[in-house]
Amino acid sequence: MHELSIAQSILDIITEEMRRHHVERIVSVRLKIGEMSAVVPESLTFCWSIVTKDTPAEGSRLDIVSLPIEARCLACDSVFFVQNYVYVCPKCGSGDLAILSGKELQIQDFETPDF
Amino acid sequence: MKVPVVRNILEANKRIADENRTLFGSKRILVLNLMSSPGAGKTTLLEKTIDLLKDRFRIGVIEGDIQTSTDAERIAGHGVQVVQINTDGACHLDGNMIREALTQLDLDALDLLVVENVGNLVCPAEFDVGEHHKVMILSTTEGDDKPKKYPLMFQESSVLLVNKIDLLPYINCRIEVIRRASAEINPNLKVLEISATTGEGLPLWTNWLEEQIRQIRGTD
């Protein structure tokens, strides 16, 4: 259940950004979550509804964009998606990889109501 | 209207963890983040490790548990500095909890600090506490399917200690399956087979530790 700590961290950042942009209400927050970060979207959504209660973000929705794990082989330079957590290049068999994406835990933007 | 933010969700934790790491570097203390499921043998391993190394190195321990100070009392019995953190429900330690705990330790009197994380195979791997290495323990009784089921911790760790190998004759666990799956997830993961109870394999572990401490301390 690290989703609760993550939801709290999102709220801390969003509260700060809402103040900075003089925004009083929001309808949604868009997140990029990498497959490697072991976040369960349903659980994060549930925790979000709890931590935002009685805050300016209450009632807002989390839009979660899940990103697969993408890697580049440092031996043969091919780029591929890591399947089943096998960190081995399917082309040349090397395990020497640069992870391009899949570890993200990022806020992209939030949406305010239309007036 | 969409308002761009583009910020890392765990940025606050990362910043504090980096500050902790800078402090450890200035004091030349090796810091390990020890992680596993509950009951894999973290505290027993620590007790044995302290007894094997305490004549040569000054060791400190931060104990993380949801409740109780049982583990800190066990560690204190071995004559080293220890601080207990009770997370009151949180399933992992974070950078800020470690920063608070450090105020209760004499860092100038330490060569090695081990953070024993809350027993949990998922969440602790997500939160940097400022350690130099993450070390995980997987006990043979948990089964050889764990690397595939909980890949993040295997990927983040430098060392995997496969503990309770003395029980292998009685259970259905294949070490080669753990080794193969771990290597696919993290080809750089160092896998050591040990029994914290009987002491088998422990020199492999303490040798690795000594090497890391010497690297941090430089030439002396």
Tab-separated table of C-alpha atoms in Angstrom, chain A residues 6 31-39 44 64-70 99-108, chain B residues 7-10 126 152:
chain	number	residue	atom	x	y	z
A	6	ILE	CA	2.108	8.362	-3.291
A	31	LEU	CA	-0.275	11.054	-14.182
A	32	LYS	CA	2.365	9.029	-15.993
A	33	ILE	CA	3.026	5.798	-14.148
A	34	GLY	CA	5.681	3.353	-15.345
A	35	GLU	CA	5.063	-0.386	-15.194
A	36	MET	CA	8.125	-0.803	-12.952
A	37	SER	CA	6.803	1.430	-10.192
A	38	ALA	CA	4.477	-1.278	-8.831
A	39	VAL	CA	1.567	1.124	-8.483
A	44	LEU	CA	-4.084	4.807	-6.081
A	64	ILE	CA	-3.454	7.453	-15.119
A	65	VAL	CA	-1.388	6.834	-18.234
A	66	SER	CA	0.485	3.544	-17.781
A	67	LEU	CA	3.832	3.268	-19.535
A	68	PRO	CA	5.429	-0.054	-20.466
A	69	ILE	CA	9.121	-0.710	-19.826
A	70	GLU	CA	11.191	0.317	-22.827
A	99	ILE	CA	16.044	1.802	-19.411
A	100	LEU	CA	14.302	4.462	-21.517
A	101	SER	CA	10.962	4.466	-19.720
A	102	GLY	CA	8.877	2.431	-17.296
A	103	LYS	CA	10.052	3.891	-13.988
A	104	GLU	CA	7.997	7.093	-14.243
A	105	LEU	CA	6.009	8.370	-11.310
A	106	GLN	CA	5.120	11.760	-12.680
A	107	ILE	CA	2.408	14.399	-12.645
A	108	GLN	CA	1.768	15.759	-16.140
B	7	ARG	CA	6.843	17.066	-11.588
B	8	ASN	CA	8.150	13.861	-10.135
B	9	ILE	CA	5.688	12.580	-7.537
B	10	LEU	CA	8.407	11.437	-5.146
B	126	GLU	CA	10.056	2.514	-4.224
B	152	LEU	CA	10.948	-4.179	-8.569
